[in-house]
Amino acid sequence: MAAIYYFLPKVLGKPIHSYYLSVLGFWSLAIFYNWAGVHHLIGGPVPVWVQTAGIAASFMMVVPVIVTGLNQHLTLVGAASALKYSPTLRFIVFGGVNYTLTSLAGSLMAMRSWAEITHFTHYTVAHAHHGMYAFFTMVMFGSIYYILPRIILKEWPSAKLISLHFWATAGGITLYVVVMSIAGIQQGLAMNALPVGADGHAGSPIPFLTIVANTIQWLELRTVAGVVIAIGHIAFAINFTWMLVKPRQPGTSEPTLFRHAPDLEVAP
Amino acid sequence: MNRAPLIFLGIFFALAFSWTGIVLTNHLSYAKLQPVFDETEGKAFPQKLPGNAERGKEVYRDLGCVYCHTQQVRQPGYGTDIERGWGERGSVARDYIHEKRVYLGSMRTGPDLRNVGARFVGDAGRDWHIQHFYDPQITSKGSIMPPFRFLFETRSIVGEASPRAVQAKLPAQYQPPAGHEIVLTQRGEDLISYLLALKDPALYPEEAARVYVPKPESAEKKTESAHPEAAK
Amino acid sequence: MSSEKTKLPPHIPAEQHQRAEQAGANDDSIQKVHAILLREKPEPSEGFTPLPLFLLGFISAMVFVCAVYVVHYRGGFDPLVYDERFDAEAAKAAASAPKELTPEQVLASGKRLFQTCAACHQATGLGVAGVYPPLAGSEWVLGKEDRLIRVLLHGLGGPVQVKGNTYNGAMPAFGKIPGGGYNWSEEKISHVLSYIRHEWGNNAGFITKDNVAAVLKAEASRAKAWTQDELAPFAQ
């Protein structure tokens, strides 16, 4: 989050929209986020008041998320064309947007009726990857693209590889999250359904192995998504090794951008 | 950064607030839960695990069972854990008071195991676990659990065959070559002891605080909602 | 810089080398050093746009809704309460209500317990041909209660004829007997037996927990499973 708050204005050369919004976002996050972890125990072996407090805090997490999302969005407004040039910005904006999405989904998951379906299913896995990869990892990639040239005084050798890295990871993780969410919701609905069973009476749960069999097709798609992400990682690894190995260029160096930016409007 | 004391105080307050709420209050509220003495059984519940089951719990942790199996029964009316026979009541904090580490889990790639010891009992239960660990397909066709064949050892028979040999319980394609036998390793024995001991049979005062019992009318509602499914 | 030093023309006196070097530094290398800085944007700063008013309203609404939620579902802040619908009055009403289960509730409870039995006898009650005997239409289930209760309490071993076929398995003991694994209460046994006597077209009477308790008392000393022959007297 701090990385976004630094790189967004730094790359755009434009101040963060509102100091007050940042402060509000920070403190509300600090107060509520610690409590929100309890929503993993809804329906579980903790007294109900603990669960209720956790749900309420998870719900209050909407406040920092909306505030932060608004702040970053309003900072980007009017400078969105920079996304065409700067690798750092592209990764960071992708991460920022997904932070908003995954957090709102997280608050939704804390609702008792929604948790009844999604908890203990692949939906939780999708949510964890959404937060950990689509937000955190993508922001960190963006940061690496910014910091590394300044540390080792070499530029990224190939803009094409950066582009491949971005589209493969962004596309892969999007596919991953969508596929696993669908799998999880379907799995959760099947787990909770009590249809007419083999004995001809309602109220028999669907056999566990039938549910497992129905998830396998989605898990295969998950593998595809994982392969696409891995392609992106290989592109990054090649680019990174190449950068380390290649000789330092004499004279002024130009940052590596996706395409030529008019009069160096952005730093990469 | 001329407001460092203010920021420090603010962070201190935020951490103290959540620590009080989710650590201290919980500790005061139910850290002193005691076992409950059951008159008809003449024992206090929950019971401590026997020694070999306690070792088996370490194997359970070691093999990462917790990634795919939960150990918590959801409350009645919330999910279908009880209808699935995973427990007769929802799990409560008192069930876990003897456990230093709890393996609640957060993902049900496989079924809940909190009461697996009530589902697979005695020698028949042990045989089931042996088959299931050797190849889950023997007992559960279509399962995506990997075989845990390294919990077994195929060795040549020296002198007399071991009374603990298990190959007789396995189907024909897994029979060892002549003069060999399959036995469980110590880890395998421990793990199975743990799974056979894993159950929460007792009823606690917590049950008196439940108002929700699946009533006939709610069952009827479920029947109605299930019918369109069946019509398809 | 040493490389530039060697490139200096030899006719320049040694004491002037220093100055010549400075002159050289003015152009190329300063440019080079500053190129790194030139591409940088200024350090990030903050704008001071005030909070939009609707946001303030939104936050207040969130605080209010969450506070109401906590108060409504607090479960009395009681460490023994695990049901968010719990309130003291409803619990009192439930406690004073008659404990007797309706027949539907008995059958529902029996059906849940039957999950354990379905592993062998199958959810259809048809068993597995040649291995596990059927319960649907079985004379053992529909026949005399005393025999059926004994089978469940202590188990049944050896050959057994059901609906004209012979099975040879080992039914485990479910009752509270010495060495029994399941230790089901009399009530649970009565529920599951009532269930199998009313399912799959079976239609025999309910078995109460008193029936089960009476049999358990009469056979208090027995620990091992029955055989078909031993049970024959109880079928009349």
XYZ file of C-alpha atoms in Angstrom:
736
model
C 0.000 0.000 0.000
C 2.833 2.330 0.883
C 4.525 1.435 -2.393
C 1.438 2.562 -4.297
C 1.296 5.770 -2.312
C 4.925 6.450 -3.233
C 5.168 5.334 -6.847
C 1.825 6.598 -8.060
C 2.655 10.296 -7.523
C 6.355 9.761 -8.216
C 5.808 8.276 -11.649
C 3.007 10.656 -12.541
C 4.849 13.686 -11.196
C 1.603 14.753 -9.605
C 0.551 14.992 -5.948
C -1.663 12.425 -4.212
C -5.220 13.654 -4.435
C -5.937 14.308 -0.778
C -3.828 14.151 2.342
C -6.940 13.837 4.488
C -8.168 10.802 2.602
C -4.785 9.088 3.017
C -4.763 9.723 6.739
C -8.338 8.525 7.142
C -7.547 5.415 5.107
C -4.470 4.652 7.189
C -6.070 4.970 10.603
C -9.299 3.185 9.780
C -7.231 0.340 8.317
C -5.058 0.228 11.434
C -8.070 0.051 13.719
C -10.266 -2.450 11.893
C -8.013 -4.767 9.983
C -6.687 -6.639 13.024
C -10.207 -7.625 13.980
C -11.205 -8.840 10.569
C -9.281 -12.131 10.743
C -11.974 -13.587 12.984
C -14.286 -13.921 9.992
C -12.466 -17.170 9.171
C -14.170 -18.674 12.216
C -17.786 -17.906 11.323
C -19.892 -20.902 12.284
C -16.828 -22.359 13.975
C -15.849 -23.083 17.547
C -15.689 -19.577 18.996
C -18.499 -17.906 20.955
C -20.887 -15.996 18.796
C -20.005 -12.549 20.091
C -16.423 -12.975 18.816
C -17.737 -13.899 15.390
C -20.111 -10.954 15.382
C -17.344 -8.530 16.312
C -15.162 -9.947 13.537
C -17.946 -9.609 10.995
C -18.636 -6.025 12.009
C -14.932 -5.153 11.715
C -14.678 -6.861 8.328
C -17.589 -4.791 7.234
C -16.006 -1.600 8.522
C -13.042 -2.456 6.277
C -15.181 -1.076 3.463
C -14.310 2.397 4.786
C -10.509 2.339 4.318
C -10.914 0.488 1.042
C -13.327 3.007 -0.464
C -11.291 5.913 0.863
C -8.005 4.546 -0.480
C -9.499 3.522 -3.791
C -11.050 6.962 -4.215
C -7.804 8.700 -3.359
C -5.738 6.688 -5.805
C -8.310 6.838 -8.533
C -8.618 10.608 -8.274
C -4.819 10.891 -8.390
C -4.695 8.919 -11.625
C -7.568 10.812 -13.244
C -6.240 13.031 -16.021
C -2.938 11.203 -16.228
C -4.208 7.804 -17.278
C -2.421 8.087 -20.630
C 0.832 7.446 -18.743
C -0.336 3.826 -18.447
C 0.615 3.452 -22.088
C 4.285 4.117 -21.385
C 5.300 3.211 -17.878
C 5.706 -0.439 -16.849
C 5.840 0.543 -13.172
C 2.582 2.402 -13.381
C 0.797 -0.396 -15.189
C 1.705 -2.991 -12.579
C 0.923 -0.671 -9.700
C -2.422 0.467 -11.026
C -3.395 -3.154 -11.704
C -2.449 -3.963 -8.106
C -4.324 -0.954 -6.717
C -7.535 -1.770 -8.582
C -7.352 -5.359 -7.359
C -6.791 -4.191 -3.811
C -10.153 -2.478 -3.937
C -11.838 -5.480 -5.533
C -10.379 -8.118 -3.224
C -11.071 -6.101 -0.102
C -14.678 -5.485 -1.011
C -15.024 -9.187 -1.777
C -13.436 -9.888 1.602
C -16.006 -7.773 3.401
C -18.745 -9.556 1.496
C -17.298 -12.934 2.509
C -17.667 -11.951 6.146
C -21.457 -11.885 5.829
C -22.894 -14.951 7.552
C -25.062 -16.042 4.652
C -22.267 -15.625 2.088
C -19.666 -17.285 4.325
C -21.990 -20.272 4.724
C -21.547 -20.920 0.996
C -17.998 -19.783 0.311
C -16.105 -20.727 3.452
C -14.076 -23.970 3.222
C -14.276 -23.889 -0.580
C -12.050 -22.872 -3.495
C -13.594 -19.409 -3.256
C -11.409 -18.765 -0.225
C -8.392 -19.898 -2.241
C -9.361 -17.499 -5.041
C -9.682 -14.670 -2.526
C -6.290 -15.377 -0.959
C -4.580 -15.353 -4.370
C -6.484 -12.246 -5.361
C -5.037 -10.382 -2.389
C -1.609 -11.962 -2.363
C -0.885 -12.028 -6.083
C -3.157 -9.635 -7.975
C -2.552 -6.913 -5.396
C 0.671 -7.476 -3.493
C 2.852 -9.307 -6.016
C 1.870 -7.054 -8.912
C 2.687 -3.928 -6.900
C 6.032 -5.445 -5.971
C 6.808 -6.210 -9.639
C 6.038 -2.595 -10.438
C 8.357 -1.461 -7.673
C 11.145 -3.710 -8.946
C 10.818 -2.235 -12.435
C 11.280 1.206 -10.909
C 13.971 0.569 -8.314
C 16.364 -1.799 -10.050
C 17.577 0.475 -12.883
C 18.360 3.127 -10.280
C 20.366 0.769 -8.130
C 22.497 -1.002 -10.692
C 22.517 1.897 -13.209
C 21.427 -0.265 -16.117
C 18.174 -0.166 -18.020
C 15.798 -3.049 -18.601
C 16.940 -4.661 -21.837
C 13.610 -5.495 -23.401
C 10.305 -3.641 -23.291
C 8.706 -6.562 -25.124
C 9.554 -8.933 -22.271
C 8.128 -6.491 -19.731
C 4.972 -6.316 -21.783
C 4.786 -10.107 -21.976
C 5.357 -10.300 -18.223
C 2.535 -7.877 -17.556
C -0.049 -9.411 -19.839
C 0.763 -12.999 -18.870
C 0.618 -12.378 -15.122
C -2.378 -10.036 -15.294
C -4.301 -12.348 -17.603
C -3.260 -15.469 -15.715
C -4.249 -14.223 -12.290
C -7.541 -12.848 -13.574
C -8.385 -16.221 -15.096
C -7.260 -17.918 -11.881
C -9.443 -15.792 -9.625
C -12.502 -16.055 -11.862
C -12.191 -19.817 -12.299
C -11.614 -20.538 -8.630
C -14.442 -18.239 -7.541
C -16.886 -20.038 -9.799
C -15.572 -23.400 -8.600
C -15.899 -22.321 -4.977
C -19.433 -20.980 -5.267
C -20.561 -24.096 -7.091
C -18.823 -26.294 -4.526
C -20.359 -24.359 -1.624
C -23.873 -24.484 -3.043
C -23.548 -28.228 -3.605
C -22.198 -28.737 -0.096
C -25.159 -26.962 1.484
C -27.906 -28.339 -0.733
C -30.225 -30.984 0.664
C -31.915 -32.355 -2.436
C -33.888 -35.535 -2.869
C -31.416 -38.292 -2.091
C -30.958 -41.845 -3.260
C -33.608 -42.956 -0.772
C -36.249 -40.809 -2.472
C -36.551 -38.312 0.375
C -35.450 -34.705 0.590
C -32.795 -33.788 3.101
C -29.896 -35.933 1.970
C -26.657 -34.057 1.329
C -24.979 -34.536 -2.060
C -22.221 -37.143 -1.607
C -18.837 -35.540 -1.033
C -17.148 -37.439 -3.851
C -19.716 -36.180 -6.381
C -18.806 -32.620 -5.386
C -15.105 -33.420 -5.700
C -15.696 -34.840 -9.178
C -17.515 -31.660 -10.239
C -14.638 -29.422 -9.137
C -11.945 -31.242 -11.095
C -12.698 -29.470 -14.401
C -12.231 -26.110 -12.678
C -9.007 -27.262 -11.092
C -7.746 -28.121 -14.586
C -8.469 -24.556 -15.711
C -6.615 -23.406 -12.608
C -3.572 -25.289 -13.883
C -3.861 -23.467 -17.222
C -3.953 -20.143 -15.377
C -0.907 -21.191 -13.392
C 1.013 -22.026 -16.581
C 0.192 -18.606 -18.079
C 1.440 -16.915 -14.909
C 4.585 -19.028 -15.042
C 5.224 -17.843 -18.635
C 5.108 -14.274 -17.325
C 7.560 -15.157 -14.576
C 9.964 -16.734 -17.065
C 9.825 -13.556 -19.185
C 10.701 -11.565 -16.079
C 13.534 -13.915 -15.144
C 15.047 -13.689 -18.634
C 14.808 -9.913 -18.625
C 16.303 -9.717 -15.150
C 19.257 -12.009 -15.897
C 19.897 -10.214 -19.174
C 19.932 -6.929 -17.313
C 22.481 -8.198 -14.794
C 24.751 -9.668 -17.464
C 24.736 -6.881 -20.051
C 27.442 -4.223 -19.861
C 26.691 -0.799 -18.428
C 26.023 1.666 -21.224
C 28.204 4.732 -21.409
C 26.511 8.131 -21.525
C 22.964 9.120 -20.762
C 20.617 6.204 -20.423
C 17.008 6.231 -21.477
C 14.435 4.424 -19.357
C 12.779 1.413 -20.941
C 9.187 2.235 -21.757
C 6.512 0.301 -23.582
C 6.532 2.918 -26.328
C 8.158 6.255 -26.917
C 6.790 8.815 -24.496
C 6.489 12.398 -25.709
C 9.270 14.499 -24.076
C 9.820 11.993 -21.265
C 6.517 12.682 -19.619
C 7.032 9.862 -17.170
C 9.791 8.111 -15.382
C 9.494 4.339 -15.867
C 7.806 13.968 10.408
C 7.435 16.402 13.253
C 4.444 14.571 14.658
C 6.181 11.345 15.612
C 4.791 11.213 19.175
C 1.247 11.612 17.874
C 1.690 8.894 15.278
C 3.269 6.621 17.864
C 0.358 7.157 20.233
C -2.124 6.539 17.475
C -0.498 3.258 16.467
C -0.240 2.242 20.096
C -3.928 2.915 20.567
C -4.928 1.016 17.430
C -2.881 -2.038 18.437
C -4.014 -1.882 22.052
C -7.622 -1.639 20.901
C -7.494 -4.770 18.785
C -5.316 -6.636 21.275
C -7.818 -5.936 24.028
C -10.680 -6.989 21.812
C -9.370 -10.154 20.251
C -6.804 -11.402 22.761
C -7.474 -10.106 26.257
C -11.282 -10.158 26.255
C -11.374 -13.606 24.711
C -8.892 -14.843 27.255
C -10.942 -13.497 30.144
C -14.154 -14.712 28.564
C -13.444 -18.376 27.968
C -9.841 -19.309 28.735
C -10.952 -20.919 31.983
C -13.306 -23.456 30.406
C -13.103 -26.738 32.308
C -13.811 -30.319 31.259
C -17.369 -31.424 31.988
C -18.024 -34.610 33.995
C -20.483 -36.907 32.283
C -22.499 -38.881 34.871
C -23.550 -41.743 32.607
C -20.056 -42.308 31.183
C -18.300 -41.683 34.478
C -15.612 -39.663 32.703
C -14.757 -36.018 32.199
C -14.929 -34.672 28.630
C -13.108 -33.682 26.510
C -10.661 -36.483 27.166
C -6.934 -36.213 26.650
C -5.566 -38.161 23.704
C -3.661 -41.343 24.544
C 0.111 -41.181 23.957
C 0.285 -42.874 20.568
C -2.565 -40.709 19.296
C -0.698 -37.648 20.547
C 2.290 -38.757 18.451
C -0.092 -39.346 15.575
C -1.194 -35.748 15.861
C 2.384 -34.717 15.113
C 2.283 -36.917 11.996
C -1.004 -35.247 11.063
C 0.735 -31.892 11.277
C 3.857 -33.151 9.553
C 2.006 -34.491 6.515
C 0.006 -31.274 6.135
C -3.401 -32.936 6.488
C -4.699 -29.572 7.726
C -4.420 -28.058 4.238
C -7.264 -30.201 2.935
C -9.153 -31.300 6.058
C -10.842 -29.158 8.683
C -11.402 -30.129 12.305
C -14.462 -28.116 13.160
C -18.121 -29.005 12.856
C -20.236 -26.029 11.868
C -23.147 -25.066 14.073
C -26.564 -26.663 13.457
C -28.523 -24.881 10.757
C -25.337 -23.431 9.285
C -24.089 -25.552 6.408
C -24.831 -29.279 6.323
C -22.045 -30.665 8.518
C -24.461 -32.350 10.900
C -26.639 -33.749 8.086
C -23.449 -35.198 6.587
C -22.787 -37.097 9.795
C -19.590 -35.134 10.483
C -20.743 -34.567 14.060
C -23.835 -34.582 16.219
C -23.432 -30.994 17.323
C -21.394 -27.965 16.362
C -17.843 -27.810 17.705
C -17.358 -25.476 20.659
C -14.258 -23.981 22.246
C -14.442 -26.499 25.099
C -13.676 -29.356 22.679
C -10.173 -27.982 22.169
C -9.067 -27.149 25.706
C -6.502 -29.958 25.901
C -4.899 -29.061 22.579
C -1.823 -26.880 22.462
C -2.175 -26.555 18.714
C -5.528 -26.810 17.007
C -5.899 -27.856 13.397
C -9.153 -26.082 12.628
C -8.249 -25.763 8.953
C -9.840 -23.416 6.450
C -10.343 -25.565 3.368
C -12.433 -28.651 2.761
C -10.825 -30.343 -0.184
C -11.650 -33.445 1.856
C -14.280 -34.066 4.530
C -14.158 -32.709 8.074
C -12.244 -34.994 10.438
C -13.263 -33.704 13.866
C -15.395 -36.820 14.512
C -13.684 -39.249 12.180
C -13.123 -41.483 15.205
C -16.878 -41.860 15.606
C -17.310 -42.845 11.952
C -14.523 -45.415 11.693
C -14.326 -47.465 14.834
C -12.270 -50.377 16.101
C -10.598 -52.983 13.890
C -12.938 -52.351 10.975
C -12.046 -48.656 11.186
C -8.354 -49.452 11.286
C -8.679 -51.634 8.193
C -10.523 -48.847 6.414
C -7.739 -46.376 7.189
C -5.086 -48.851 6.040
C -6.795 -49.311 2.687
C -7.470 -45.598 2.348
C -3.897 -44.555 3.052
C -2.467 -47.212 0.765
C -4.688 -46.114 -2.097
C -7.705 -43.846 -1.489
C -9.337 -45.288 -4.608
C -9.890 -48.614 -2.813
C -12.386 -47.098 -0.394
C -13.350 -43.821 -2.077
C -13.531 -44.076 -5.847
C -12.844 -40.695 -7.457
C -11.079 -39.192 -4.453
C -8.316 -36.688 -5.249
C -6.367 -37.495 -2.109
C -2.848 -38.752 -2.927
C -1.875 -42.218 -1.719
C 0.271 -42.162 1.432
C 2.148 -45.325 0.588
C 5.259 -44.165 2.425
C 3.420 -44.897 5.649
C 3.899 -48.559 4.719
C 6.954 -50.686 4.295
C 7.379 -53.705 2.040
C 9.980 -55.999 3.483
C 11.124 -59.564 3.015
C 9.858 -62.014 5.587
C 12.667 -63.132 7.868
C 11.663 -66.188 9.842
C 7.978 -65.963 10.651
C 5.536 -63.562 8.984
C 4.677 -60.576 11.140
C 1.295 -60.638 12.862
C 1.047 -56.957 11.943
C 1.283 -57.553 8.185
C -1.525 -55.790 6.345
C -1.330 -57.054 2.743
C -4.306 -59.384 3.319
C -6.485 -56.267 3.587
C -5.341 -54.906 0.220
C -6.704 -55.853 -3.221
C -4.876 -58.239 -5.553
C -2.902 -55.632 -7.536
C -1.074 -54.475 -4.401
C 0.102 -57.869 -3.178
C 3.867 -57.930 -2.538
C 6.121 -60.513 -4.262
C 6.342 -63.927 -2.605
C 8.370 -63.928 0.580
C 7.568 -60.270 1.255
C 5.027 -58.583 3.494
C 3.616 -55.076 3.889
C 3.575 -53.519 7.363
C 2.626 -50.104 8.661
C 5.500 -47.879 9.757
C 5.430 -46.433 13.270
C 4.258 -43.123 11.826
C 1.414 -44.869 10.050
C 0.366 -46.672 13.242
C 0.441 -43.414 15.191
C -1.551 -41.505 12.599
C -4.253 -44.167 12.512
C -4.391 -44.208 16.336
C -4.931 -40.461 16.216
C -7.723 -40.682 13.649
C -9.445 -43.445 15.629
C -9.279 -41.320 18.795
C -10.478 -38.103 17.151
C -14.048 -37.489 18.301
C -16.130 -35.205 20.509
C -18.832 -37.467 21.869
C -19.963 -35.512 24.931
C -22.681 -32.912 25.267
C -21.751 -29.723 27.125
C -23.766 -26.938 28.771
C -23.234 -24.995 25.537
C -25.994 -27.091 23.985
C -28.539 -25.487 26.305
C -27.792 -22.110 24.724
C -28.858 -23.173 21.251
C -32.317 -22.177 20.200
C -31.965 -23.540 16.734
C -33.221 -27.066 16.134
C -33.924 -28.096 12.539
C -37.710 -28.086 12.756
C -40.060 -30.053 10.495
C -41.249 -26.865 8.788
C -37.720 -25.873 7.822
C -37.246 -29.389 6.471
C -40.375 -28.899 4.384
C -39.019 -25.627 3.041
C -35.878 -27.414 1.980
C -38.010 -30.070 0.317
C -39.804 -27.435 -1.740
C -36.593 -25.726 -2.771
C -35.128 -29.083 -3.685
C -37.964 -30.155 -5.934
C -37.147 -27.902 -8.926
C -33.625 -29.374 -8.793
C -35.061 -32.850 -8.980
C -37.401 -31.872 -11.808
C -34.440 -30.823 -13.916
C 39.548 10.028 -14.675
C 42.943 8.403 -15.013
C 42.140 7.481 -18.593
C 41.573 11.139 -19.437
C 44.870 11.959 -17.786
C 46.763 9.697 -20.154
C 45.004 11.248 -23.132
C 46.337 14.732 -22.310
C 48.768 16.158 -24.858
C 52.385 15.726 -23.650
C 53.336 19.403 -24.107
C 51.104 20.573 -21.268
C 53.116 20.914 -18.086
C 52.363 18.562 -15.274
C 51.131 21.316 -12.932
C 48.387 22.199 -15.389
C 47.013 18.655 -15.514
C 44.763 19.334 -12.589
C 43.020 22.259 -14.244
C 42.673 20.487 -17.541
C 40.937 17.667 -15.757
C 38.448 20.064 -14.188
C 37.646 21.542 -17.552
C 36.950 18.067 -18.884
C 34.673 17.280 -15.949
C 32.505 20.281 -16.678
C 31.010 18.812 -19.765
C 30.731 15.088 -20.202
C 30.864 13.598 -16.755
C 28.664 16.209 -15.128
C 26.143 15.570 -17.839
C 26.473 11.869 -17.143
C 26.017 12.248 -13.416
C 23.027 14.488 -13.823
C 21.331 12.366 -16.419
C 20.394 10.002 -13.643
C 18.754 12.843 -11.791
C 17.229 14.544 -14.815
C 14.854 11.680 -15.482
C 13.449 11.865 -11.967
C 10.204 13.495 -11.091
C 10.027 15.567 -7.896
C 9.532 13.703 -4.624
C 5.854 12.849 -4.093
C 3.805 15.460 -2.350
C 0.270 15.587 -1.098
C -2.719 17.511 -2.300
C -5.078 18.860 0.315
C -8.463 18.365 -1.277
C -10.938 18.229 1.614
C -13.076 15.159 2.347
C -16.147 14.992 0.165
C -19.276 15.358 2.263
C -20.978 12.188 0.989
C -18.006 10.177 2.242
C -18.548 11.489 5.735
C -22.187 10.469 5.537
C -21.213 7.057 4.198
C -18.757 6.431 7.032
C -21.291 7.475 9.650
C -23.828 5.120 8.111
C -21.312 2.249 8.178
C -20.500 2.869 11.839
C -24.198 2.953 12.681
C -25.059 -0.225 10.788
C -22.149 -2.144 12.277
C -22.985 -0.987 15.794
C -26.574 -2.157 15.371
C -25.283 -5.461 14.011
C -23.004 -6.044 16.982
C -25.722 -5.226 19.487
C -28.247 -7.416 17.718
C -26.060 -10.500 17.352
C -23.905 -10.175 20.480
C -25.226 -13.446 21.994
C -25.155 -11.824 25.412
C -21.328 -11.683 25.196
C -21.638 -15.126 26.759
C -18.756 -17.547 26.147
C -21.199 -20.467 26.058
C -23.399 -19.094 23.288
C -22.672 -20.325 19.760
C -25.900 -19.377 18.043
C -26.432 -15.791 16.943
C -30.195 -16.282 17.117
C -29.939 -17.041 20.821
C -31.747 -14.839 23.256
C -32.513 -15.621 26.871
C -36.304 -15.581 26.478
C -36.383 -17.922 23.514
C -34.088 -20.272 25.398
C -36.392 -20.253 28.410
C -39.380 -20.994 26.188
C -37.465 -23.842 24.542
C -36.501 -25.246 27.949
C -40.084 -25.235 29.237
C -41.444 -26.778 26.045
C -42.075 -30.536 26.215
C -38.912 -32.504 25.469
C -40.770 -35.313 23.690
C -39.703 -35.506 20.061
C -42.344 -35.729 17.366
C -42.273 -38.850 15.153
C -40.855 -36.703 12.325
C -38.001 -35.556 14.532
C -37.266 -39.136 15.579
C -37.121 -40.228 11.938
C -34.971 -37.203 11.009
C -32.541 -38.020 13.790
C -32.516 -41.688 12.755
C -31.784 -40.701 9.190
C -28.748 -38.693 10.309
C -27.481 -41.618 12.360
C -28.046 -43.943 9.427
C -25.146 -42.215 7.592
C -22.913 -44.573 9.554
C -24.919 -47.646 8.555
C -25.144 -46.564 4.903
C -21.453 -47.350 4.476
C -22.450 -51.036 4.278
C -26.225 -51.234 3.953
C -26.252 -48.318 1.444
C -28.523 -45.269 1.482
C -31.026 -47.270 -0.572
C -31.273 -49.902 2.170
C -30.587 -52.577 -0.435
C -27.172 -53.599 0.872
C -24.570 -55.103 -1.456
C -25.446 -58.429 -3.063
C -23.564 -61.273 -1.409
C -21.747 -59.030 1.079
C -24.076 -56.789 3.073
C -27.694 -57.854 3.602
C -30.546 -55.535 2.610
C -32.695 -53.735 5.180
C -35.549 -52.876 2.840
C -38.184 -55.572 3.215
C -35.883 -57.602 5.459
C -37.673 -59.957 7.849
C -35.015 -59.105 10.463
C -35.964 -55.418 10.387
C -39.704 -55.882 10.140
C -39.850 -58.830 12.521
C -39.672 -59.045 16.269
C -38.234 -55.966 18.006
C -36.289 -57.965 20.586
C -34.181 -59.680 17.952
C -33.510 -56.475 15.990
C -32.465 -54.554 19.099
C -30.070 -57.344 20.081
C -28.416 -57.289 16.640
C -27.709 -53.588 16.939
C -26.635 -53.658 20.590
C -24.155 -56.542 20.402
C -23.572 -57.128 16.713
C -24.080 -60.263 14.631
C -21.504 -62.703 13.304
C -21.461 -65.831 11.152
C -23.817 -66.925 8.390
C -27.225 -65.255 8.302
C -30.228 -65.746 5.999
C -31.960 -62.575 4.777
C -34.748 -62.693 2.172
C -33.653 -66.155 1.073
C -29.947 -65.303 0.573
C -27.090 -66.223 2.877
C -24.641 -63.558 3.999
C -21.532 -64.046 6.051
C -20.272 -60.800 7.541
C -19.708 -59.133 10.871
C -22.176 -56.530 12.023
C -20.382 -54.393 14.653
C -21.862 -53.720 18.105
C -23.384 -50.274 18.516
C -24.660 -50.500 22.091
C -23.053 -49.426 25.331
C -21.508 -52.806 25.999
C -18.058 -53.765 27.281
C -15.565 -53.462 24.436
C -18.137 -51.902 22.121
C -16.710 -49.257 19.832
C -19.674 -47.042 19.062
C -21.336 -46.808 22.501
C -24.525 -45.328 21.129
C -27.096 -44.322 23.704
C -30.419 -46.163 23.980
C -32.103 -43.119 22.480
C -29.886 -43.090 19.392
C -30.415 -46.793 18.826
C -34.177 -46.374 19.099
C -34.057 -43.516 16.573
C -32.070 -45.356 13.956
C -34.149 -48.529 14.367
C -37.371 -46.561 14.064
C -35.970 -44.989 10.939
C -35.084 -48.252 9.178
C -38.501 -49.645 10.086
C -40.211 -46.724 8.295
C -37.996 -46.252 5.274
C -37.903 -47.807 1.780
C -41.489 -48.994 2.017
C -40.904 -50.679 5.346
C -43.791 -50.131 7.704
C -43.334 -51.481 11.204
C -43.817 -49.847 14.596
C -41.564 -47.344 16.328
C -39.017 -48.630 18.834
C -38.763 -46.540 21.981
C -35.705 -45.994 24.046
C -37.400 -47.901 26.881
C -37.590 -50.990 24.648
C -33.848 -50.687 24.041
C -33.065 -50.053 27.705
C -35.057 -53.143 28.724
C -33.113 -55.370 26.316
C -29.812 -53.860 27.385
C -30.657 -54.586 31.012
C -31.712 -58.151 30.257
C -28.424 -58.801 28.434
C -26.190 -56.800 30.756
C -23.588 -59.553 30.978
C -23.284 -60.214 27.255
C -20.279 -58.764 25.412
C -19.863 -60.799 22.234
C -21.780 -60.708 18.996
C -24.822 -62.908 18.439
C -25.136 -65.715 15.931
C -28.251 -66.508 13.952
C -28.986 -69.590 16.006
C -28.657 -67.791 19.319
C -31.161 -65.186 18.158
C -33.743 -67.713 16.955
C -35.642 -67.781 20.300
C -36.183 -64.007 20.157
C -37.847 -64.150 16.764
C -41.030 -65.729 18.092
